Coordinates of C-alpha atoms and ligand atoms in Angstrom, one line a residue:
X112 CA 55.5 98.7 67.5
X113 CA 57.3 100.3 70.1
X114 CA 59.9 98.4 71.9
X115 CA 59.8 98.5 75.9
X116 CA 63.7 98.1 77.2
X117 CA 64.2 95.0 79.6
X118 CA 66.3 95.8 82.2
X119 CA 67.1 92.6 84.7
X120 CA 68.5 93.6 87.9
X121 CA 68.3 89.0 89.3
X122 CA 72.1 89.6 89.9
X123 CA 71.7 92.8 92.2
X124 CA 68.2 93.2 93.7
X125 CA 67.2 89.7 92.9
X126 CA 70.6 88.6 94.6
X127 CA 69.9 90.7 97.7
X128 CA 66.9 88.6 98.4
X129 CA 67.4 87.1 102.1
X130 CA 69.5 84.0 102.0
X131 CA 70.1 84.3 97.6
X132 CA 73.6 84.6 98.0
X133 CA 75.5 83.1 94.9
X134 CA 79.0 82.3 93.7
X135 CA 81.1 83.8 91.0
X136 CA 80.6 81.1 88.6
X137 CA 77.0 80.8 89.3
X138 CA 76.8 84.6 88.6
X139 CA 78.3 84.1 85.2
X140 CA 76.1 81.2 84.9
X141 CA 73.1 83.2 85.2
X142 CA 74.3 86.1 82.8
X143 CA 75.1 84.1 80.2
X144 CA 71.7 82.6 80.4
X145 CA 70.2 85.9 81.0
X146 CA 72.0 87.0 77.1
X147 CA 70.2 84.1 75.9
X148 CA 66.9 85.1 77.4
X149 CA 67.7 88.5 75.4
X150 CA 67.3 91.3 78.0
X151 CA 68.7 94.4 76.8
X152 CA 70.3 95.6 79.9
X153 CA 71.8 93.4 82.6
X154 CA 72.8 94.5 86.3
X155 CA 75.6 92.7 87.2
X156 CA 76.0 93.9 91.3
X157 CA 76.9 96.4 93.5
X158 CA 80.8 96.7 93.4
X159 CA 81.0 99.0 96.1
X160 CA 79.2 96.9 98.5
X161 CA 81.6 93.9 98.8
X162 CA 84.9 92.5 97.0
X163 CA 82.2 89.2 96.1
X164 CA 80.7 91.7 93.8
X165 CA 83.3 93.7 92.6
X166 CA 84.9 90.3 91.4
X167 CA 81.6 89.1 90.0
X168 CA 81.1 92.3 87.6
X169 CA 84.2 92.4 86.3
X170 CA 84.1 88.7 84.9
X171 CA 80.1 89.3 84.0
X172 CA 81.7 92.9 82.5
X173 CA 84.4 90.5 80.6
X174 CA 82.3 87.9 79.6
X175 CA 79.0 89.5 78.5
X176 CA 79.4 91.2 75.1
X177 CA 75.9 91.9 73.1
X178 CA 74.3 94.1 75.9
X179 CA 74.6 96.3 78.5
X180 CA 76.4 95.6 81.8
X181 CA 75.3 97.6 84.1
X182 CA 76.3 98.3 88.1
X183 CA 74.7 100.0 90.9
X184 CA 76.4 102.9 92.7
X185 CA 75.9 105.3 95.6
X186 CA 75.9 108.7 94.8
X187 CA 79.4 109.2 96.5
X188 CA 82.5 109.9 94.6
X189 CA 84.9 107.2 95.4
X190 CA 82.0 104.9 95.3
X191 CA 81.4 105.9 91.5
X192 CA 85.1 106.1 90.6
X193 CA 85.6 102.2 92.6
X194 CA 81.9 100.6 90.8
X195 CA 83.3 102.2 87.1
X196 CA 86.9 99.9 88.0
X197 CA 84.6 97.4 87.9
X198 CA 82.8 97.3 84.9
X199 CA 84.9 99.4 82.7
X200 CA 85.8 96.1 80.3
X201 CA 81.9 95.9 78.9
X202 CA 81.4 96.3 75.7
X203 CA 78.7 98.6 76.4
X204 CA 79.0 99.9 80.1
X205 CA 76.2 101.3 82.6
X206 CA 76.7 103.3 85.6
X207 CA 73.5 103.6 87.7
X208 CA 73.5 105.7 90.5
X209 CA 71.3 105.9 93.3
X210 CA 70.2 108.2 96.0
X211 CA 66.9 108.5 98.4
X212 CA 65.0 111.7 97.3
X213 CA 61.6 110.9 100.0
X214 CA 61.3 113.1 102.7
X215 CA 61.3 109.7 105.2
X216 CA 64.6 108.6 103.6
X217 CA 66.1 112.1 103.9
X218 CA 65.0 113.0 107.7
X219 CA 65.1 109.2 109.4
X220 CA 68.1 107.6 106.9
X221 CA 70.7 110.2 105.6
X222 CA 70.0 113.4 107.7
X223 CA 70.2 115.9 104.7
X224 CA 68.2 118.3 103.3
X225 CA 67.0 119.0 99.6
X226 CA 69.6 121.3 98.6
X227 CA 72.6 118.7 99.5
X228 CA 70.7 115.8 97.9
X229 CA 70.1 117.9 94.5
X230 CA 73.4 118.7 94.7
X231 CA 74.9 115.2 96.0
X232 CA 73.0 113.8 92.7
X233 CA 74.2 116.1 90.2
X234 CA 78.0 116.0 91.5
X235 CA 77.3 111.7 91.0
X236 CA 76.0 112.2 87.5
X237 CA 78.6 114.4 86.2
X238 CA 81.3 112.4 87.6
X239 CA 79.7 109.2 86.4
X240 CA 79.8 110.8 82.9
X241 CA 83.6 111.7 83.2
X242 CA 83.6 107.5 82.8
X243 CA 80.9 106.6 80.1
X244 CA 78.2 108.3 78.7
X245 CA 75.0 105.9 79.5
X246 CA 74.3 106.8 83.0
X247 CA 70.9 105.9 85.0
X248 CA 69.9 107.6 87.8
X249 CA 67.4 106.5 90.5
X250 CA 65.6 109.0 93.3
X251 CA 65.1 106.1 95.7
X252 CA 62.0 105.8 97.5
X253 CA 60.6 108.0 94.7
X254 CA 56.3 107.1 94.8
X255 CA 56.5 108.2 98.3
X256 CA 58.9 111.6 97.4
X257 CA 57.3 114.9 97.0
X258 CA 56.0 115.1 93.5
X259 CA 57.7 118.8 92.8
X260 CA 61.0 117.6 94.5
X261 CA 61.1 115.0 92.4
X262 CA 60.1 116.7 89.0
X263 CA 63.2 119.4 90.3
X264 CA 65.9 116.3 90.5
X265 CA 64.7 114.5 87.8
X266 CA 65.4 117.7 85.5
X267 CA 68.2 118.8 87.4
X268 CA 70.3 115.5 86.8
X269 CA 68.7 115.7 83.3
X270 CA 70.7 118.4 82.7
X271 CA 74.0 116.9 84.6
X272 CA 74.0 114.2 81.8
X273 CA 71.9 111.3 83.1
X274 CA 70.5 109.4 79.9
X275 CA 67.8 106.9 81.5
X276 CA 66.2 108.4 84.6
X277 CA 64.5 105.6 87.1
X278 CA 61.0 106.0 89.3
X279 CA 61.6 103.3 91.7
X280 CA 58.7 102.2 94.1
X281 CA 61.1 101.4 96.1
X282 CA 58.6 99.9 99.6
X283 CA 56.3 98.6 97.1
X284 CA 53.5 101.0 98.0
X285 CA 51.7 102.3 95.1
X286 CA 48.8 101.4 94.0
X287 CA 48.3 101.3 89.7
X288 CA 46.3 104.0 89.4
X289 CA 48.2 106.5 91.5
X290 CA 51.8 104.8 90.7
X291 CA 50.3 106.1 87.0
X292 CA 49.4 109.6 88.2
X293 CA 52.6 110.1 89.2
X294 CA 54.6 108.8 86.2
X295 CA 52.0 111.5 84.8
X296 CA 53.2 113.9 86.5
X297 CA 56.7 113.2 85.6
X298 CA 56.1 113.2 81.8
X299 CA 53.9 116.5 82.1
X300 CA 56.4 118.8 84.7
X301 CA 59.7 117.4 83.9
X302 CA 60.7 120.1 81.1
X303 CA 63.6 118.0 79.5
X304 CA 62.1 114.2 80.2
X305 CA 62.2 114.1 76.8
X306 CA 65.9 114.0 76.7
X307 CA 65.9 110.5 78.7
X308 CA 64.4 107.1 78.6
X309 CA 62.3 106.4 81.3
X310 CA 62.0 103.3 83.6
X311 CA 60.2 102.1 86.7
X312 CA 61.4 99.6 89.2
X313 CA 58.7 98.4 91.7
X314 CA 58.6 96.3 94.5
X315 CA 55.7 93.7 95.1
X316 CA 55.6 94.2 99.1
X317 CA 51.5 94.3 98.6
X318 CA 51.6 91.6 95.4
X319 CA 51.2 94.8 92.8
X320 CA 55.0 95.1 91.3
X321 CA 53.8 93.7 87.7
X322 CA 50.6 95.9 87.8
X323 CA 52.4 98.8 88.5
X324 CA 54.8 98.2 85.9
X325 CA 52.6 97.4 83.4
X326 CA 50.4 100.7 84.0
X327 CA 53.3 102.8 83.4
X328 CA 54.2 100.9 80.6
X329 CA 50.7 101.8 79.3
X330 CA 51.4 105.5 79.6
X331 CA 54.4 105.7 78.1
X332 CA 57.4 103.8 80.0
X333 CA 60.3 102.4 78.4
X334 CA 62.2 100.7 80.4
X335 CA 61.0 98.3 83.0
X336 CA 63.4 96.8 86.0
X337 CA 62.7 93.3 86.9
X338 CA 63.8 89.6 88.0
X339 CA 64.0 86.4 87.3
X340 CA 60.5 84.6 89.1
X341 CA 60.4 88.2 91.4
X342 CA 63.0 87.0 93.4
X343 CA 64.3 90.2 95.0
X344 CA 64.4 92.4 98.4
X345 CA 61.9 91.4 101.3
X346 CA 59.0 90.3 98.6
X347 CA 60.8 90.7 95.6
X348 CA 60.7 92.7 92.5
X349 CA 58.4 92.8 89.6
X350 CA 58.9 89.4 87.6
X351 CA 59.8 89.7 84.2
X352 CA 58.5 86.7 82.9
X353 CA 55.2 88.5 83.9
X354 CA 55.7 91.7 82.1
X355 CA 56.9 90.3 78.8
X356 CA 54.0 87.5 78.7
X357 CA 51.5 90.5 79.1
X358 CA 53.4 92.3 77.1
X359 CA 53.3 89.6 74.2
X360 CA 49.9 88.0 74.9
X361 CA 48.2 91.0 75.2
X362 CA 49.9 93.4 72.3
X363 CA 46.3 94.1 71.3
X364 CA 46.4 96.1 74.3
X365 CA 49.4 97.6 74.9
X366 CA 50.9 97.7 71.3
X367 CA 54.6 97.2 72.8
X368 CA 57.5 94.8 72.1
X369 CA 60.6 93.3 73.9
X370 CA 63.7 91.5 72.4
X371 CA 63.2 88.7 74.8
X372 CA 63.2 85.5 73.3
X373 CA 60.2 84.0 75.5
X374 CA 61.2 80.1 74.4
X375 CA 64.1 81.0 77.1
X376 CA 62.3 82.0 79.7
X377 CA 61.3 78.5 81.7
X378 CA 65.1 77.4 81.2
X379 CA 66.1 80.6 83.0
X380 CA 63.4 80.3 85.9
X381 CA 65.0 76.9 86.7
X382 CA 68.3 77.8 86.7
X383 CA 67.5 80.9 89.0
X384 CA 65.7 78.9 91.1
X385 CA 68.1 75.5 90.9
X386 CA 71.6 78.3 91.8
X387 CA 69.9 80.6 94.4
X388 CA 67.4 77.8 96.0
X389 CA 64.5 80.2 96.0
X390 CA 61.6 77.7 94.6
X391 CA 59.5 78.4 92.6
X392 CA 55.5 78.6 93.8
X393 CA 53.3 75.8 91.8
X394 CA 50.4 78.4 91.3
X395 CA 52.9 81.3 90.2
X396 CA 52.1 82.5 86.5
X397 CA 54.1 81.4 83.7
X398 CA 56.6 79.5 85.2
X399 CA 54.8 77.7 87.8
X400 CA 54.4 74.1 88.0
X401 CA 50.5 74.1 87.3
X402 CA 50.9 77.4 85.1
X403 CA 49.6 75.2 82.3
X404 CA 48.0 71.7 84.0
X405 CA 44.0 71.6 83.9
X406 CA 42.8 69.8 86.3
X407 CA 39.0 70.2 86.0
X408 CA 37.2 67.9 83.9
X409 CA 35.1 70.6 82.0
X410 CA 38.6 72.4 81.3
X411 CA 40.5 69.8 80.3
X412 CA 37.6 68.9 77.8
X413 CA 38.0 71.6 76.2
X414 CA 41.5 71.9 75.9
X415 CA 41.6 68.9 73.8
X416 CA 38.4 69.9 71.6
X417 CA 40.6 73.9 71.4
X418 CA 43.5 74.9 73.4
X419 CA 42.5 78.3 73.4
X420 CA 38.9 77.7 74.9
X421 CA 41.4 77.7 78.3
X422 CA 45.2 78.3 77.7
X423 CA 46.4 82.3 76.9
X424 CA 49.6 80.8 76.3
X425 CA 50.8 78.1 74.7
X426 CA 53.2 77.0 77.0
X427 CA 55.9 76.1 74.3
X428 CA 56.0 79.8 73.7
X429 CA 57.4 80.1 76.8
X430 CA 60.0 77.1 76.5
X431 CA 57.9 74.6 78.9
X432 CA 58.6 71.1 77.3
X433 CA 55.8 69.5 76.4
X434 CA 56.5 66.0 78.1
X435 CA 54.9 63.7 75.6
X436 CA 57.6 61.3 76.0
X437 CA 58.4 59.9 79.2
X438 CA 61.7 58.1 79.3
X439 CA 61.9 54.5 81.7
X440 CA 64.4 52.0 82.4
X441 CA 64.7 50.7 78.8
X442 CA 65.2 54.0 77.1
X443 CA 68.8 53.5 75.7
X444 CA 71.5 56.6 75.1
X445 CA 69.9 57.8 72.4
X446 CA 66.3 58.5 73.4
X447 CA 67.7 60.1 77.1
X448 CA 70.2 62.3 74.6
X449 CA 67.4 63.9 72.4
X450 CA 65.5 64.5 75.4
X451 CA 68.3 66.5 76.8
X452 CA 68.7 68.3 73.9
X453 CA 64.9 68.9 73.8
X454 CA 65.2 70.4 77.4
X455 CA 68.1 72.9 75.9
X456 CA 70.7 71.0 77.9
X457 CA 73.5 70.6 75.6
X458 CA 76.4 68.1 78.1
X459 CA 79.9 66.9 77.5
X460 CA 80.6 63.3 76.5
X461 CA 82.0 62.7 80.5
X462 CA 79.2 64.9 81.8
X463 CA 76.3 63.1 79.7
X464 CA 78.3 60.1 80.6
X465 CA 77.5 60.5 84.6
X466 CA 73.9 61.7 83.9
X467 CA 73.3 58.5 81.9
X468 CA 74.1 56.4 85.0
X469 CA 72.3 58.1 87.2
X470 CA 69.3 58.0 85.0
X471 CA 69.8 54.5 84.8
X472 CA 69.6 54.4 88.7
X473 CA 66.9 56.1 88.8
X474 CA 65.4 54.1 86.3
X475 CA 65.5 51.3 88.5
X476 CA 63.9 52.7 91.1
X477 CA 61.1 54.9 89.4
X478 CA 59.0 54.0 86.6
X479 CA 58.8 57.1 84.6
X480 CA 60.9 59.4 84.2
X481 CA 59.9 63.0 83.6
X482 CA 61.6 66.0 82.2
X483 CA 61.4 67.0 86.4
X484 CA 63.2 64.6 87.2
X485 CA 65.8 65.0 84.2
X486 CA 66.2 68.4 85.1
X487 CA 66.6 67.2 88.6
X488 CA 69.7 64.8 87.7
X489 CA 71.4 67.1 85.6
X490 CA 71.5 70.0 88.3
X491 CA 73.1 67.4 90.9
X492 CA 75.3 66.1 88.4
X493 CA 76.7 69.9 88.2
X494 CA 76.9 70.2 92.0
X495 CA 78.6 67.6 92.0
X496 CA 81.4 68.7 90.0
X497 CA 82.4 71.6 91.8
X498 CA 82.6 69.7 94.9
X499 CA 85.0 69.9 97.7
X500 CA 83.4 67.5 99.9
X501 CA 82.0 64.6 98.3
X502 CA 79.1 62.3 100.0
X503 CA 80.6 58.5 99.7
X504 CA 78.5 56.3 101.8
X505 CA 75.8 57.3 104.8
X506 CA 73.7 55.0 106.7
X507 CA 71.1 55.5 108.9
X508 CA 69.1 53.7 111.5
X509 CA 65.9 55.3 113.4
X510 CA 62.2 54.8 114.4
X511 CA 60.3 55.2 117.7
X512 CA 62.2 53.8 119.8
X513 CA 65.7 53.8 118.8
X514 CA 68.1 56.7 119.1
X515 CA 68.5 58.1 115.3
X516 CA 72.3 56.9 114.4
X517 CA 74.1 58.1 111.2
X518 CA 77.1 57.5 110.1
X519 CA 78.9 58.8 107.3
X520 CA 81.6 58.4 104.9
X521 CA 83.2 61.8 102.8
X522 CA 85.7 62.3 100.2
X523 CA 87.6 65.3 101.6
X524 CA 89.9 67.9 99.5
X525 CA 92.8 65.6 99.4
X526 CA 91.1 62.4 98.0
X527 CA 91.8 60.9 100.7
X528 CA 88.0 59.3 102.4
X529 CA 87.2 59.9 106.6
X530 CA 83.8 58.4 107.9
X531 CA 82.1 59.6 111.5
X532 CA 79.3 58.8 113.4
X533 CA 76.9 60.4 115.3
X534 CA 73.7 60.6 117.0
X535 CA 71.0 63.0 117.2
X536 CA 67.4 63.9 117.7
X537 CA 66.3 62.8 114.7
X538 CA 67.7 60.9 111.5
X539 CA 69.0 64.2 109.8
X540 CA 70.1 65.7 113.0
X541 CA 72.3 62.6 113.2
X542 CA 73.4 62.6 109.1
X543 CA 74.4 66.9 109.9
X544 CA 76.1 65.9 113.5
X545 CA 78.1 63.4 111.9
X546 CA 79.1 65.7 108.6
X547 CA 79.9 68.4 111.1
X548 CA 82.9 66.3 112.6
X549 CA 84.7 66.0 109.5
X550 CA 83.8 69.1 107.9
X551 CA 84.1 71.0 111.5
X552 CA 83.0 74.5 110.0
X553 CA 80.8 76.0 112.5
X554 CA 77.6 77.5 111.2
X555 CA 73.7 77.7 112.1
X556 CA 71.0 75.9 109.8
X557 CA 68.9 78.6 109.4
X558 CA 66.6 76.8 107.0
X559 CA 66.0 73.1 106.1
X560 CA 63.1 72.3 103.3
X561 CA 62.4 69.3 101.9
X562 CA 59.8 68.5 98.9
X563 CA 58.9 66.4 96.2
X564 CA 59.6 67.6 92.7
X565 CA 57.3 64.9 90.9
X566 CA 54.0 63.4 91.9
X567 CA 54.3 59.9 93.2
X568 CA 55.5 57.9 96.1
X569 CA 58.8 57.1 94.1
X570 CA 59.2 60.5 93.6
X571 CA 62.6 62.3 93.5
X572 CA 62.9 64.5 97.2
X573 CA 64.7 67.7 97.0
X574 CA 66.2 69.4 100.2
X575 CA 66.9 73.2 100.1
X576 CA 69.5 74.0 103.2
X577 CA 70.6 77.4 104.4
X578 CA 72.8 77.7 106.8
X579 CA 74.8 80.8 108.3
X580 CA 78.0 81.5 109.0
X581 CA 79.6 84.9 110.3
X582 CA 76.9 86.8 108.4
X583 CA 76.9 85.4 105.4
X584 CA 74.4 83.0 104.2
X585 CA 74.6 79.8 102.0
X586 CA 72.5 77.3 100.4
X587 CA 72.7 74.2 99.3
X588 CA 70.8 71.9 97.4
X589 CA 70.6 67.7 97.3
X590 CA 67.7 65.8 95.3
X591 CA 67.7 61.7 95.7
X592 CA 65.0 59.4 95.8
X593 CA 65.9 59.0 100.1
X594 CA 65.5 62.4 101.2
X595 CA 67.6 61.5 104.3
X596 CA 70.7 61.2 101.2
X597 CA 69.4 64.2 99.7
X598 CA 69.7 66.0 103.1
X599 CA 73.2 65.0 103.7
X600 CA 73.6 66.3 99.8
X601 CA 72.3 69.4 100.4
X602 CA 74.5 70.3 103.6
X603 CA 77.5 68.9 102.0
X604 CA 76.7 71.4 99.1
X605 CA 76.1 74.0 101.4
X606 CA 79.0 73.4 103.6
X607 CA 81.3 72.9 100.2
X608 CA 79.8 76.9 99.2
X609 CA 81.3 78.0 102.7
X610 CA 84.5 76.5 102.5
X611 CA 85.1 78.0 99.3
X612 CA 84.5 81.1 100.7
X613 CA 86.2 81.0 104.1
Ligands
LIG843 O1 64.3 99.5 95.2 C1 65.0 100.4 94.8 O2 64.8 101.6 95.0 C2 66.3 100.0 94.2 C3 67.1 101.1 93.5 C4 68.5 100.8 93.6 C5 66.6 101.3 92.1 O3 66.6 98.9 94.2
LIG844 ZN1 64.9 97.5 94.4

């Protein structure tokens, strides 16, 4: 079978989602992950676009070494010869250069015509190949460019060396049939095509980035572009857990392969969702929450009579654990260690230490646990050691008629502890009012969310927090079973994000 080239771009486009801003070692976090997940080619960032992501390449470009790092450039110059400074320490190196080739782009965006764009995109490719030899190039905006214009650059920085040649549907417009028309078109009037693989990279603004990949892929596309859950810019890109489960459950139909190793693929949807605080939508294929829960009685009779008579997938092909044991307050060390290990978390004796207490408080508080909830302890476990500011103690009284009154004690970067009070309009007003004294970074909440990650009035609460400061946004994350605690958590996190980058 033919094998279609995975190409994840969750650390540039996916990143670029509003408000996904993430930190160096949550970068490297993700790659590492993503080498597990097994995509062959991995877009590290933009170097040219800020010293954050010129730093994060060149550790991903250090760190990664069984596939290919790739960055995104402009087409100019200094751009190219700055983004290759970057990544130049991969084992095996990408440069991917784009440039708009749509008439829109060229009259409303760069003012330039044809002639210095075809010329603009060649000059990029043949410097690019002075550096390495695998070089993408990308006519952004291309389902909405001329067909004939687009045929004439594709060839033309053919020719100037580029060896994978990208048809980005950039605005998410196309619709499958006509997306496929023009990759068509492409294949039939592009004289030297054959001399370059060819990818898509589409955007789901109307909900149709997997379908449009996937027709593409039908007629003869072999590299597809794609994130982590379809996080991505405005409504994200085409998810890859999407594309390789069609891919694999359907290879009746489409014949095709990828090297992705699909058991990693629910382990990496949590951890993209966990670092950049994007959740994940209960109803969203594969990864979902009720991907794989029947609820109908008919359904789930027939599940137990023959899986398949209502499940495509099994949903341990895709790494979901399959939660037959659920752990409670007299599960000892050993039981809460397999089940770790079951969930592919693999913890220090200190770290599995602290997780083990907190399970054990949880324990107290909650009947069963769930692999939710386990997955739940072990991310604020690893918030928590990377703090600067550390949430001691917090009180808080409230109702009707009182005014809301927290009062707060933090750990601050010196060890040393400093507790506040404050009042406010409402209970977490109050708790953030109160952090803001001792933390004293000035900043706008620009997003507060709180919801339950297990069914269940005991249930674990998780806040999401994003909050803005000089341009840049952060979020943090907080899960207890008081969501006014996991609040305070959450901004604490998010402040202790901002502080480290102030
Ligand atoms: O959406 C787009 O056109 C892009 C390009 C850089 C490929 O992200
Ligand atoms: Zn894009």
């Amino acid at each position: 079978m033919d094998k279609v080239i995975i190409f994840d771009t969750t650390l540039r486009d996916g990143e670029q989602a509003a408000g996904g801003s993430l930190n160096l070692q949550e970068k490297l976090e993700i790659a590492r992950q993503l080498e597990r997940l097994g995509v062959d080619i991995l877009e590290a960032g933009f170097p040219s676009s800020s010293p954050g992501d010129y730093q994060a390449v060149e550790l991903i470009a250090k760190e990664i070494r069984h596939l290919v790092v790739c960055i995104l450039t402009h087409a100019k110059l200094e751009a190219i010869d700055l983004s290759w400074e970057a990544v130049k320490k991969a084992e095996y190196p990408r440069i991917h250069i784009v440039l708009s080739s749509s008439e829109i782009h060229l009259v409303h965006q760069l003012k330039k015509n044809r002639e210095q764009i075809l010329e603009m995109s060649c000059s990029a490719v043949a410097r690019a190949k002075k550096y390495v030899d695998d070089v993408e190039f990308s006519p952004m905006d291309a389902s909405r460019t001329e067909p004939a214009y687009l045929y004439q650059i594709l060839e033309a920085v053919i020719d100037a060396g580029a060896t994978t040649v990208n048809i980005p549907d950039t605005v998410g417009y196309s619709i499958p049939d006509e997306f496929g028309s023009i990759i068509d078109g492409v294949f039939r009037n592009v004289p030297n095509i054959g001399q370059a693989v060819v990818s898509v990279h589409c955007h789901n603004d109307l909900g149709l980035a997997v379908a449009n990949t996937l027709e593409v892929v039908r007629r003869g596309v072999r590299q597809v572009e794609c994130t982590i859950n379809g996080i991505g810019e405005r409504a994200g890109n085409a998810s890859l857990e999407e594309i390789v489960m069609a891919i694999k459950t359907r290879s009746d139909f489409f014949n095709l392969t990828t090297g992705i190793d699909t058991r990693q693929i629910y382990k990496t949807s949590r951890l993209v969702s966990e670092l950049t605080g994007f959740s994940v939508q209960s109803n969203k294929a594969i990864v979902g929450a009720n991907a794989f829960r029947h609820e109908s009685g008919l359904h789930q009779d027939g599940i137990i009579k023959m899986p398949i008579t209502y499940e495509i997938i099994d949903p341990r092909t895709v790494g979901v654990p399959s939660s037959s044991l659920v752990l409670g307050k007299l599960s000892g060390r050993h039981a809460f260690k397999e089940r770790l290990a079951e969930l592919g978390y693999n913890l220090g004796d200190d770290d599995f230490h602290r997780v083990f207490l907190s399970f054990k408080e949880l324990a107290d508080k909650k009947k069963n646990i769930t692999d939710r909830d386990i997955e739940s302890l072990v991310a604020e476990e690893q918030r928590s050691t990377s703090e600067v500011y550390h949430l001691d103690r917090i009180q808080v009284s409230c109702g009707d008629r009182g005014i809301p009154t927290a009062s707060v004690i933090l750990t601050t970067p010196d060890g040393q502890t400093q507790a506040e009070a404050a009042i406010g309009t409402g209970p977490v007003d109050a708790v953030f009012k109160a952090i803001d004294k001792i933390i004293g970074v000035p900043n706008t909440l620009i997003e507060f969310t709180v919801k339950s990650i297990t069914e269940g009035i005991d249930a674990i609460g998780e806040v999401v927090v994003r909050i803005e400061s000089d341009g840049t946004t952060y979020t943090g994350r907080g899960a207890d079973t008081d969501i006014i605690v996991a609040s305070a958590k959450a901004y604490i996190n998010a402040l202790n994000r901002l502080s480290i980058n102030k």
